[in-house]
Tab-separated table of C-alpha atoms and ligand atoms in Angstrom:
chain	number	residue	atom	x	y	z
L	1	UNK	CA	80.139	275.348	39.287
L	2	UNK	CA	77.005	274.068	37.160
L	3	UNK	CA	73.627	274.564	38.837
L	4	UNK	CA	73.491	270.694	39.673
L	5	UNK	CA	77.205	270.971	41.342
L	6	UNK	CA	77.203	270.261	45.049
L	7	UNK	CA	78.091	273.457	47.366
L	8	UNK	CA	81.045	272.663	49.735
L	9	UNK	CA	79.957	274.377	53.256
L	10	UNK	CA	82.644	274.469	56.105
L	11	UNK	CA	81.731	274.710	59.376
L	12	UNK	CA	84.084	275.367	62.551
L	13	UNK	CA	82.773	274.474	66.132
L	14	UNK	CA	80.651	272.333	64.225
L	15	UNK	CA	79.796	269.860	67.616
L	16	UNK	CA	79.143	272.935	69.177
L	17	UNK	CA	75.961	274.524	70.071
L	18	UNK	CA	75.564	277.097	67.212
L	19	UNK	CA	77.185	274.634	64.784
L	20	UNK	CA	74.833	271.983	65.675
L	21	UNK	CA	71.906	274.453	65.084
L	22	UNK	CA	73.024	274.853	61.380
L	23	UNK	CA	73.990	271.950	60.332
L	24	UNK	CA	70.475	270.273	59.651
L	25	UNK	CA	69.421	273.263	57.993
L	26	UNK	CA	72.607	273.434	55.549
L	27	UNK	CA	71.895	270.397	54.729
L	28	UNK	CA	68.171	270.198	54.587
L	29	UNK	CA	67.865	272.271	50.870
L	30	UNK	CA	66.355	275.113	52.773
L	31	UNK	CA	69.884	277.282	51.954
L	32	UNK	CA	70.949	276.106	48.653
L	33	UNK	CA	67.331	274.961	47.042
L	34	UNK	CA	66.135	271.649	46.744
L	35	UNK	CA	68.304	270.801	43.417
L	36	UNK	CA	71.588	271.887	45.060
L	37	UNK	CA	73.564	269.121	46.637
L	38	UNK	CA	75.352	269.739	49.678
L	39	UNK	CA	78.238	268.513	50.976
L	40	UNK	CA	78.956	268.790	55.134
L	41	UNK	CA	82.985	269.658	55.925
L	42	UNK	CA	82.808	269.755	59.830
L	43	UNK	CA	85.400	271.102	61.399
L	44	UNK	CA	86.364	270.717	65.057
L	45	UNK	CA	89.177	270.545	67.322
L	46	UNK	CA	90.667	267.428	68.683
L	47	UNK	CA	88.783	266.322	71.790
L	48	UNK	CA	85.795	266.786	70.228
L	49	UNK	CA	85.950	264.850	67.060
L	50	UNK	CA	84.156	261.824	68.767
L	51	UNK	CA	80.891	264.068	68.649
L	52	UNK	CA	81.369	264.722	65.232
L	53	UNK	CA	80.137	260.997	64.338
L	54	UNK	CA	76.845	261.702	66.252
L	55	UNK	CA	76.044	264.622	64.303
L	56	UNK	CA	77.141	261.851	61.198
L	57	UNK	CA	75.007	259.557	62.053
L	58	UNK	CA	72.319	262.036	62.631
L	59	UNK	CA	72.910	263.588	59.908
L	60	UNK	CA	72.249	260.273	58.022
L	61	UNK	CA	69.415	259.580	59.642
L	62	UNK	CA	67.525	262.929	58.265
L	63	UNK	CA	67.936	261.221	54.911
L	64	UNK	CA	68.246	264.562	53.343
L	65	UNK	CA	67.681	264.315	49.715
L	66	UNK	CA	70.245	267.238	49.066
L	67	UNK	CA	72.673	266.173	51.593
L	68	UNK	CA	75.706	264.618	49.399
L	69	UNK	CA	78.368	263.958	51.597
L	70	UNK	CA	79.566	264.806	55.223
L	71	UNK	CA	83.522	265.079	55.795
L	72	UNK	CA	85.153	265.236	59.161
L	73	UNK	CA	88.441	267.440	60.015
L	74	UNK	CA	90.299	268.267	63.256
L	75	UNK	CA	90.989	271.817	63.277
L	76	UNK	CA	95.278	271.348	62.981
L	77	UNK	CA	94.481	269.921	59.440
L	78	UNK	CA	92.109	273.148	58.289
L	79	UNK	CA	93.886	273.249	54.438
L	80	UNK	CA	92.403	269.962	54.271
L	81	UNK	CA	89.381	271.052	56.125
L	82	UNK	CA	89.126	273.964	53.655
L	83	UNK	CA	89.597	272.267	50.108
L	84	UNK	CA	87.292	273.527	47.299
L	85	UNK	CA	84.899	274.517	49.798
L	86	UNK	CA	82.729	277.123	48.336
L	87	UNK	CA	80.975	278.642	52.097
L	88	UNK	CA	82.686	279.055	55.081
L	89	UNK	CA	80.369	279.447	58.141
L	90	UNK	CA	83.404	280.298	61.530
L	91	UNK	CA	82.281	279.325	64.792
L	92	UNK	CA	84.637	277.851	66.274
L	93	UNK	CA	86.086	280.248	69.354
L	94	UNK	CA	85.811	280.660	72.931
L	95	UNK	CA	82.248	281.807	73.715
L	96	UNK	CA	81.356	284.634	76.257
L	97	UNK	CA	80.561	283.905	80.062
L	98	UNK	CA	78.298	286.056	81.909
L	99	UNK	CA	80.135	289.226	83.570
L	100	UNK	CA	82.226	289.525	80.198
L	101	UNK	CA	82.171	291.682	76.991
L	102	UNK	CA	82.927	290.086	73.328
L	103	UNK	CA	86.332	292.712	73.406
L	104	UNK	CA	87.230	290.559	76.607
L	105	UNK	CA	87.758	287.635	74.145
L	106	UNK	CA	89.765	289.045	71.501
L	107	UNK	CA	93.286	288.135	72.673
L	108	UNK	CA	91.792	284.661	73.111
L	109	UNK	CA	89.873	284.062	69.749
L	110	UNK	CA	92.248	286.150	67.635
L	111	UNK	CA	94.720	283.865	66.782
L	112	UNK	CA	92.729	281.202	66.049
L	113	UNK	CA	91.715	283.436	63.123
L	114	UNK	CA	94.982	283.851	62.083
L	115	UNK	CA	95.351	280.448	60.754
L	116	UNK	CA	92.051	280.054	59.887
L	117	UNK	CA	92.520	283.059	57.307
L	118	UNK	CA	95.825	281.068	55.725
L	119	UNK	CA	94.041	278.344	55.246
L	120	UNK	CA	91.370	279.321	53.603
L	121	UNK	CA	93.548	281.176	51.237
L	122	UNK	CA	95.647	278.211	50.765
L	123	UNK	CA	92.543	275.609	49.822
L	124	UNK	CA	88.994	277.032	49.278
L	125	UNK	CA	87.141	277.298	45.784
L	126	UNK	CA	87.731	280.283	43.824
L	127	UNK	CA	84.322	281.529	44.598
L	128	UNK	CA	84.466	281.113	48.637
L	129	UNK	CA	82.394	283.732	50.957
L	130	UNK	CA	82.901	283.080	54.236
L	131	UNK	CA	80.619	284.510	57.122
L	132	UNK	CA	82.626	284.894	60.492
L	133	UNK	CA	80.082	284.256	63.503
L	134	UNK	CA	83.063	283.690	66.734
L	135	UNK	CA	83.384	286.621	68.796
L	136	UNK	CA	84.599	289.383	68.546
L	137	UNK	CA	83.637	288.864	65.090
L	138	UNK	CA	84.271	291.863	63.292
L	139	UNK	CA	87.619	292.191	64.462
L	140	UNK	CA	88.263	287.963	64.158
L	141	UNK	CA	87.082	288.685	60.130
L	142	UNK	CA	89.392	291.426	59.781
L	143	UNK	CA	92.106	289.291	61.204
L	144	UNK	CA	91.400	286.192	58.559
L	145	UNK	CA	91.161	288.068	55.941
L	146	UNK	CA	94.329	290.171	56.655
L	147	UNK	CA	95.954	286.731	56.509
L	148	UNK	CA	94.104	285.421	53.232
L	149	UNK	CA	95.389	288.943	50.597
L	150	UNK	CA	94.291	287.312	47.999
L	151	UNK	CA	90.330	286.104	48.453
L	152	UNK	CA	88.891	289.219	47.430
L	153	UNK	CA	87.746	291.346	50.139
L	154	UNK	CA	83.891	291.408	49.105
L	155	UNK	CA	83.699	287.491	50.368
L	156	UNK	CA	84.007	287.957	53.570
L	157	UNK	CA	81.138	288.876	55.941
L	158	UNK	CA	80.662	289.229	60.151
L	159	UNK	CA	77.433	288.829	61.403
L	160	UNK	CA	75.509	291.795	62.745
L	161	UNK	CA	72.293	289.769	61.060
L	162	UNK	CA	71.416	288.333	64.427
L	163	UNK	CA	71.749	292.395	65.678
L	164	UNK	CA	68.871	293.320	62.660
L	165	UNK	CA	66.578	290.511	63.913
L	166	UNK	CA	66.814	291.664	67.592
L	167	UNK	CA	65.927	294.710	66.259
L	168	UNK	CA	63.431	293.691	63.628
L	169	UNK	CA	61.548	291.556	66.901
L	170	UNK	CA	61.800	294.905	68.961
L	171	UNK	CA	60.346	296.728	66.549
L	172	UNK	CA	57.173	294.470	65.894
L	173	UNK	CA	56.452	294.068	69.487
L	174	UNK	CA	56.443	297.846	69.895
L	175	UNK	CA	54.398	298.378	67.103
L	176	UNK	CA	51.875	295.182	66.972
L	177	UNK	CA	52.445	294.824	63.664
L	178	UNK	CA	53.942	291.402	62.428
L	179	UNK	CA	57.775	291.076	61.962
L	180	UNK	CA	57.374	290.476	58.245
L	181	UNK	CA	55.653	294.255	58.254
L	182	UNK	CA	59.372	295.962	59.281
L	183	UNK	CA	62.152	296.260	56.709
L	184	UNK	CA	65.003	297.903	55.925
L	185	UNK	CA	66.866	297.526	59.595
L	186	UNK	CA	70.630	298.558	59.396
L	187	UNK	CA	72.934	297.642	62.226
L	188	UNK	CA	75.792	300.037	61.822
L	189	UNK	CA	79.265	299.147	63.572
L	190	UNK	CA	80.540	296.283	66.005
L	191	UNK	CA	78.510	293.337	66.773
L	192	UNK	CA	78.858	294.502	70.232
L	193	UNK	CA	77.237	296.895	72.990
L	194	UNK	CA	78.183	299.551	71.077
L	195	UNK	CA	76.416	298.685	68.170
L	196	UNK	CA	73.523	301.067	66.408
L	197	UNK	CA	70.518	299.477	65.429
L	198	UNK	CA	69.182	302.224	62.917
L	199	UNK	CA	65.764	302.845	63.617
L	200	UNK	CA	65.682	305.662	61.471
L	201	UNK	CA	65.900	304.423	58.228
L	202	UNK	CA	63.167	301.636	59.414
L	203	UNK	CA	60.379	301.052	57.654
L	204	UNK	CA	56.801	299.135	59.270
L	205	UNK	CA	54.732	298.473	56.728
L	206	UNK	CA	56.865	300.511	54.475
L	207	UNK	CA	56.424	303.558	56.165
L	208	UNK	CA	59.030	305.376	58.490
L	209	UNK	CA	59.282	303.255	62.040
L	210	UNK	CA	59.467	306.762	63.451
L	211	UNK	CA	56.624	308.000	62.383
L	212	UNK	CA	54.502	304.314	63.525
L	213	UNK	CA	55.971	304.246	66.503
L	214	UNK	CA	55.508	307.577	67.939
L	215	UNK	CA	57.436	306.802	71.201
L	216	UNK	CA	60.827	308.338	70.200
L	217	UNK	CA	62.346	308.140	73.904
L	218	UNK	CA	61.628	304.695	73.789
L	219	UNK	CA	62.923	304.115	69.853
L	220	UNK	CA	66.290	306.698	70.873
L	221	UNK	CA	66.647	304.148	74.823
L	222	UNK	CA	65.598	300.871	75.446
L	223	UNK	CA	64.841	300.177	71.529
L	224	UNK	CA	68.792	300.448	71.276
L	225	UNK	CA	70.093	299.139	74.839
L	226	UNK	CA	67.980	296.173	74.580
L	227	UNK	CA	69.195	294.992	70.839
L	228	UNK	CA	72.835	296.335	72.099
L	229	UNK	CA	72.390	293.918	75.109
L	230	UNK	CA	70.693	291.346	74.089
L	231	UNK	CA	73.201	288.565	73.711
L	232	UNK	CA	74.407	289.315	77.823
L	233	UNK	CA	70.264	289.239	78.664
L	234	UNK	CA	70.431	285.438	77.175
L	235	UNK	CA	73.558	284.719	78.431
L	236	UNK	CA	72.189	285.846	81.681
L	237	UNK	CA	69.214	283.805	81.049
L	238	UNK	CA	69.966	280.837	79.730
L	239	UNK	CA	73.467	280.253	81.316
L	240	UNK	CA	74.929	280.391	78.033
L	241	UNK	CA	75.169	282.429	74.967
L	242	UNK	CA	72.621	282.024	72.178
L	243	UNK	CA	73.044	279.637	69.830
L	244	UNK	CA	69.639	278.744	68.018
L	245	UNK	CA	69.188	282.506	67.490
L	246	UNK	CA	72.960	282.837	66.016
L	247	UNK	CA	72.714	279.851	64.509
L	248	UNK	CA	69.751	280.884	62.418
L	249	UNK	CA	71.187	284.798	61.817
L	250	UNK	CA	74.398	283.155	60.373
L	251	UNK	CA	71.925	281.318	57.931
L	252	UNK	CA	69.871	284.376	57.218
L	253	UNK	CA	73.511	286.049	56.440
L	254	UNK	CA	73.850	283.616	53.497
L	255	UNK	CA	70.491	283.628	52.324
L	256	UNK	CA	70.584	287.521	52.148
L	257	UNK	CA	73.830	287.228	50.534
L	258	UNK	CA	73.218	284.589	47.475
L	259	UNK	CA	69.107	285.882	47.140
L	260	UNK	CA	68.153	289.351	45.710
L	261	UNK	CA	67.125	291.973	48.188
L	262	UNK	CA	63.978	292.817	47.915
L	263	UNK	CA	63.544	296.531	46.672
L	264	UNK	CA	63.582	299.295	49.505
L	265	UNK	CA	65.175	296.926	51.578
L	266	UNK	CA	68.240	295.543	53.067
L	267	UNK	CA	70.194	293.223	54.941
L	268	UNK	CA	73.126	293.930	57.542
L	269	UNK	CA	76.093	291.973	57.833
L	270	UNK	CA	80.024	293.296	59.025
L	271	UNK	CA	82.139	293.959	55.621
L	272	UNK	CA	85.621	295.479	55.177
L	273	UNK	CA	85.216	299.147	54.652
L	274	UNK	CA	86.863	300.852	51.930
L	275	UNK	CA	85.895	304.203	52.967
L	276	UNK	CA	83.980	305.050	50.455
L	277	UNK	CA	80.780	305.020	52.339
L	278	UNK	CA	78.856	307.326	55.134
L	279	UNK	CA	82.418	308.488	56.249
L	280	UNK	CA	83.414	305.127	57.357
L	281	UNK	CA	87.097	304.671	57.434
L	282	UNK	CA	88.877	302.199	55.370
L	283	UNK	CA	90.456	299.148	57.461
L	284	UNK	CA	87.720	297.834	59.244
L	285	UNK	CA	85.026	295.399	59.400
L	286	UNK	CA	82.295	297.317	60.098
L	287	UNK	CA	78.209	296.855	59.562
L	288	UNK	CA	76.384	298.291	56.986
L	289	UNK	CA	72.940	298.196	55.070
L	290	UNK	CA	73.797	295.559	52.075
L	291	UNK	CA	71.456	295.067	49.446
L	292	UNK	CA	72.671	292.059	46.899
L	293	UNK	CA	71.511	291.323	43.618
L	294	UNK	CA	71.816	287.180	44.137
L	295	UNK	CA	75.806	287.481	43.141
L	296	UNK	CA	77.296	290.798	44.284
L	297	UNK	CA	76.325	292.809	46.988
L	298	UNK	CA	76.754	296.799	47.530
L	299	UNK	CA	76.566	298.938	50.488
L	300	UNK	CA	72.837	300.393	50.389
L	301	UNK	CA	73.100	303.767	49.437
L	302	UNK	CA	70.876	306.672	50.310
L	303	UNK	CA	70.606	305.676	53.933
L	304	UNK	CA	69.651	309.122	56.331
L	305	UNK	CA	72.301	309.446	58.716
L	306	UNK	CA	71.178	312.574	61.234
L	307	UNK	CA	73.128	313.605	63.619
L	308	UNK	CA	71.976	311.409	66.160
L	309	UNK	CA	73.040	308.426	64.070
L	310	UNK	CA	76.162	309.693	63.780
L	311	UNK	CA	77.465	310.361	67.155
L	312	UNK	CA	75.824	306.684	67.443
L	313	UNK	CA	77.864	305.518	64.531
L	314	UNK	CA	81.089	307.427	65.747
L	315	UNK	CA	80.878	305.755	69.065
L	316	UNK	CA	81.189	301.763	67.695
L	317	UNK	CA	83.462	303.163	64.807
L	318	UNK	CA	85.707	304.496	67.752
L	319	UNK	CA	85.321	300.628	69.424
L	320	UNK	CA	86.266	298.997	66.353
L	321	UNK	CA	89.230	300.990	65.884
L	322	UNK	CA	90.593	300.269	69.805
L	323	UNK	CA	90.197	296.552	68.955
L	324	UNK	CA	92.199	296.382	65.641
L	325	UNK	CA	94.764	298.522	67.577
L	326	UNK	CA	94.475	295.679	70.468
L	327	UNK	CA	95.360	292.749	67.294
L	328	UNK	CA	97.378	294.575	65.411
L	329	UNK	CA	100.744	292.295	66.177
L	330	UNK	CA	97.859	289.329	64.639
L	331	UNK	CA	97.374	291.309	61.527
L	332	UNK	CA	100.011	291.411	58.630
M	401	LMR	C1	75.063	287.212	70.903
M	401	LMR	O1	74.981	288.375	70.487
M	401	LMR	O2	74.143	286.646	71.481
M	401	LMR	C2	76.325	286.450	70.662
M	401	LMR	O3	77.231	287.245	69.970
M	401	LMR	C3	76.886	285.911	71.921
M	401	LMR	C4	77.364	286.987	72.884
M	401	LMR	O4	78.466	286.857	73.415
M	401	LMR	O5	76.634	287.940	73.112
C-alpha cells in the first residue's frame, strides 16, 4: 500500500448498535488521517441488509472527504465481504441479556467465528489485523484465528481496551486528577468478570496510582469489581449492552495499534500468547500491556507482577482455559 492507498475496513454487525457507533468515525479521517482514503465493507446478515442502505445514505450525507467507497455484504458471502480488506473490526454475534455472563454465549457466538476465521484467510490483504469485539471475545479470536493458520498470529487482537478505559475513568474519579493524567493501565486476562485491571503498574501523573491513591482497600475491591462488572451495570442500566463505549474502545484498539505508544506507557488489547511472557501459557488469547512502535507491537515488558496480581492473573488465566476446553470441537 502507498500512503495515498485507500484502507479497506470490514465491519460485521455493522447495522448494529456498536457497528453503527464506528462507522462515522472510520470513515471520518479521525482513524486513518485526513490523507488516507477509506473504503466502508459492511457486513451483515440477511434480514438486516435493508438497514445497511440507511447507514449508505447516511454515510453519504456526512460527505466525508476521506470516505472512498462503501460496499455492502450479507454475512453467507464473507470471502467476498473480506477481499483485500486491510482491518477487520468483528461485531457481529449475539449480545448479552441481563442475568447472563459473556461464557453463557460461547456455544452461541463460536461458530460464527469459525467461518469468519476461513474467510478471512481465504480473501483479506496481506497486511490484515483484525480486532475481535463479539463476545466472548477472547475465546471467539482464538477460534478465527485457529481457522485462518496462515495470517500471522500478531494480527489478531480482542478487546480488553474498553476494560483499560473503565479502569482509566475509575482511576481519575478516585483521584481528581484528569483521565489524561493516568497511564500505563494493563488489563490482564478475559474480557470478562474475571478480568484484572492492574492497578499496580498504574501511573497518575506518572507516578505510582498506589502511592496517589492511598486507599488500597478500595484500589484491591471496588476499583476491580466495578471495571470487572461494568458491562452487566450498563446492561442493567440501559437495557442493553454498551455500544458507544465499545464502539469507541474497538477504535482506540486500532489507534493504539497503528500509532506509537507513548514512552512509559501502554495499551491493552487480548493477543495469542506464546508463553513467553509473565508465565502466561501458550494457546490463548489473553490481555496484556502492548506497547507498538506504529507497525509492530510487543508485549510491554518489565511490568511488576506481586503476588496479589498473580493469584488475580491465575484466576482469569484459569477462565480462559475452561472456555477453550468448552470450543475445543470449534477449533482445528
Ligand atoms: C461490555 O463489557 O460492556 C461488553 O462486553 C458487553 C457485555 O456483555 O458486557
Amino acid at each position: 500500500m502507498t500512503a495515498t492507498a485507500p484502507i479497506r475496513v470490514a465491519v460485521t454487525g455493522a447495522a448494529g448498535q456498536i457497528g453503527y457507533a464506528t462507522l462515522f468515525r472510520l470513515a471520518s479521517g479521525e482513524i486513518f488521517g485526513a490523507h488516507r482514503p477509506v473504503i466502508l465493507h459492511l457486513i451483515e446478515v440477511p434480514p438486516v441488509m435493508a438497514a445497511l442502505d440507511g447507514i449508505q445514505m447516511e454515510l453519504d450525507d456526512c460527505a466525508f472527504p476521506t470516505l472512498a467507497g462503501v460496499k455492502k455484504f450479507d454475512s453467507d458471502h464473507l470471502e467476498d465481504a473480506f477481499r483485500d480488506v486491510n482491518f477487520v473490526i468483528l461485531v457481529g454475534s449475539v449480545p448479552r441479556k441481563q442475568g447472563m455472563e459473556r461464557a453463557d454465549l460461547i456455544r452461541i457466538n463460536g461458530p460464527i467465528f469459525t467461518s469468519t476465521g476461513k474467510a478471512i484467510q481465504a480473501a483479506a490483504a496481506k497486511d490484515v489485523r483484525i480486532v475481535v469485539v463479539g463476545n466472548p471475545c477472547n475465546t471467539n479470536c482464538l477460534i478465527a484465528m485457529s481457522h485462518a493458520p496462515d495470517v500471522p498470529r500478531d494480527r489478531w487482537f480482542a478487546m480488553t481496551r474498553l476494560d483499560q478505559n473503565r479502569a482509566v475513568a475509575q482511576l481519575a474519579q478516585k483521584s481528581g486528577r484528569p483521565t489524561a493524567s493516568i497511564s500505563n493501565v494493563a488489563i490482564w486476562g478475559n474480557h470478562s468478570a474475571t478480568q484484572y485491571p492492574d492497578f499496580v503498574n498504574a501511573k497518575i501523573d506518572g507516578k505510582p496510582a498506589t502511592s496517589v491513591i492511598t486507599d488500597h482497600a478500595w484500589l484491591k475491591g471496588d476499583f476491580i469489581t466495578t471495571v470487572q462488572q461494568r458491562g452487566a451495570a450498563v446492561i442493567k442500566a440501559r437495557g442493553a449492552s454498551s455500544a458507544a463505549s465499545a464502539a469507541n474502545a474497538a477504535l482506540d484498539t486500532v489507534k493504539s495499534v497503528i500509532r506509537p505508544t507513548a514512552a512509559g506507557d501502554c495499551f491493552s488489547a487480548a493477543v495469542w500468547s506464546d508463553g513467553n511472557h509473565y508465565g502466561i501459557e501458550a494457546g490463548l488469547v489473553t490481555g496484556f500491556p502492548l506497547t507498538s512502535d506504529g507497525t509492530n507491537w510487543r508485549v510491554a515488558p518489565g511490568f511488576q507482577v506481586d503476588d496479589f496480581s498473580k493469584s488475580q492473573i491465575d484466576k482469569t488465566i484459569a477462565e480462559l482455559k475452561q472456555e477453550r476446553d468448552t470450543v475445543r470441537d470449534l477449533l482445528p
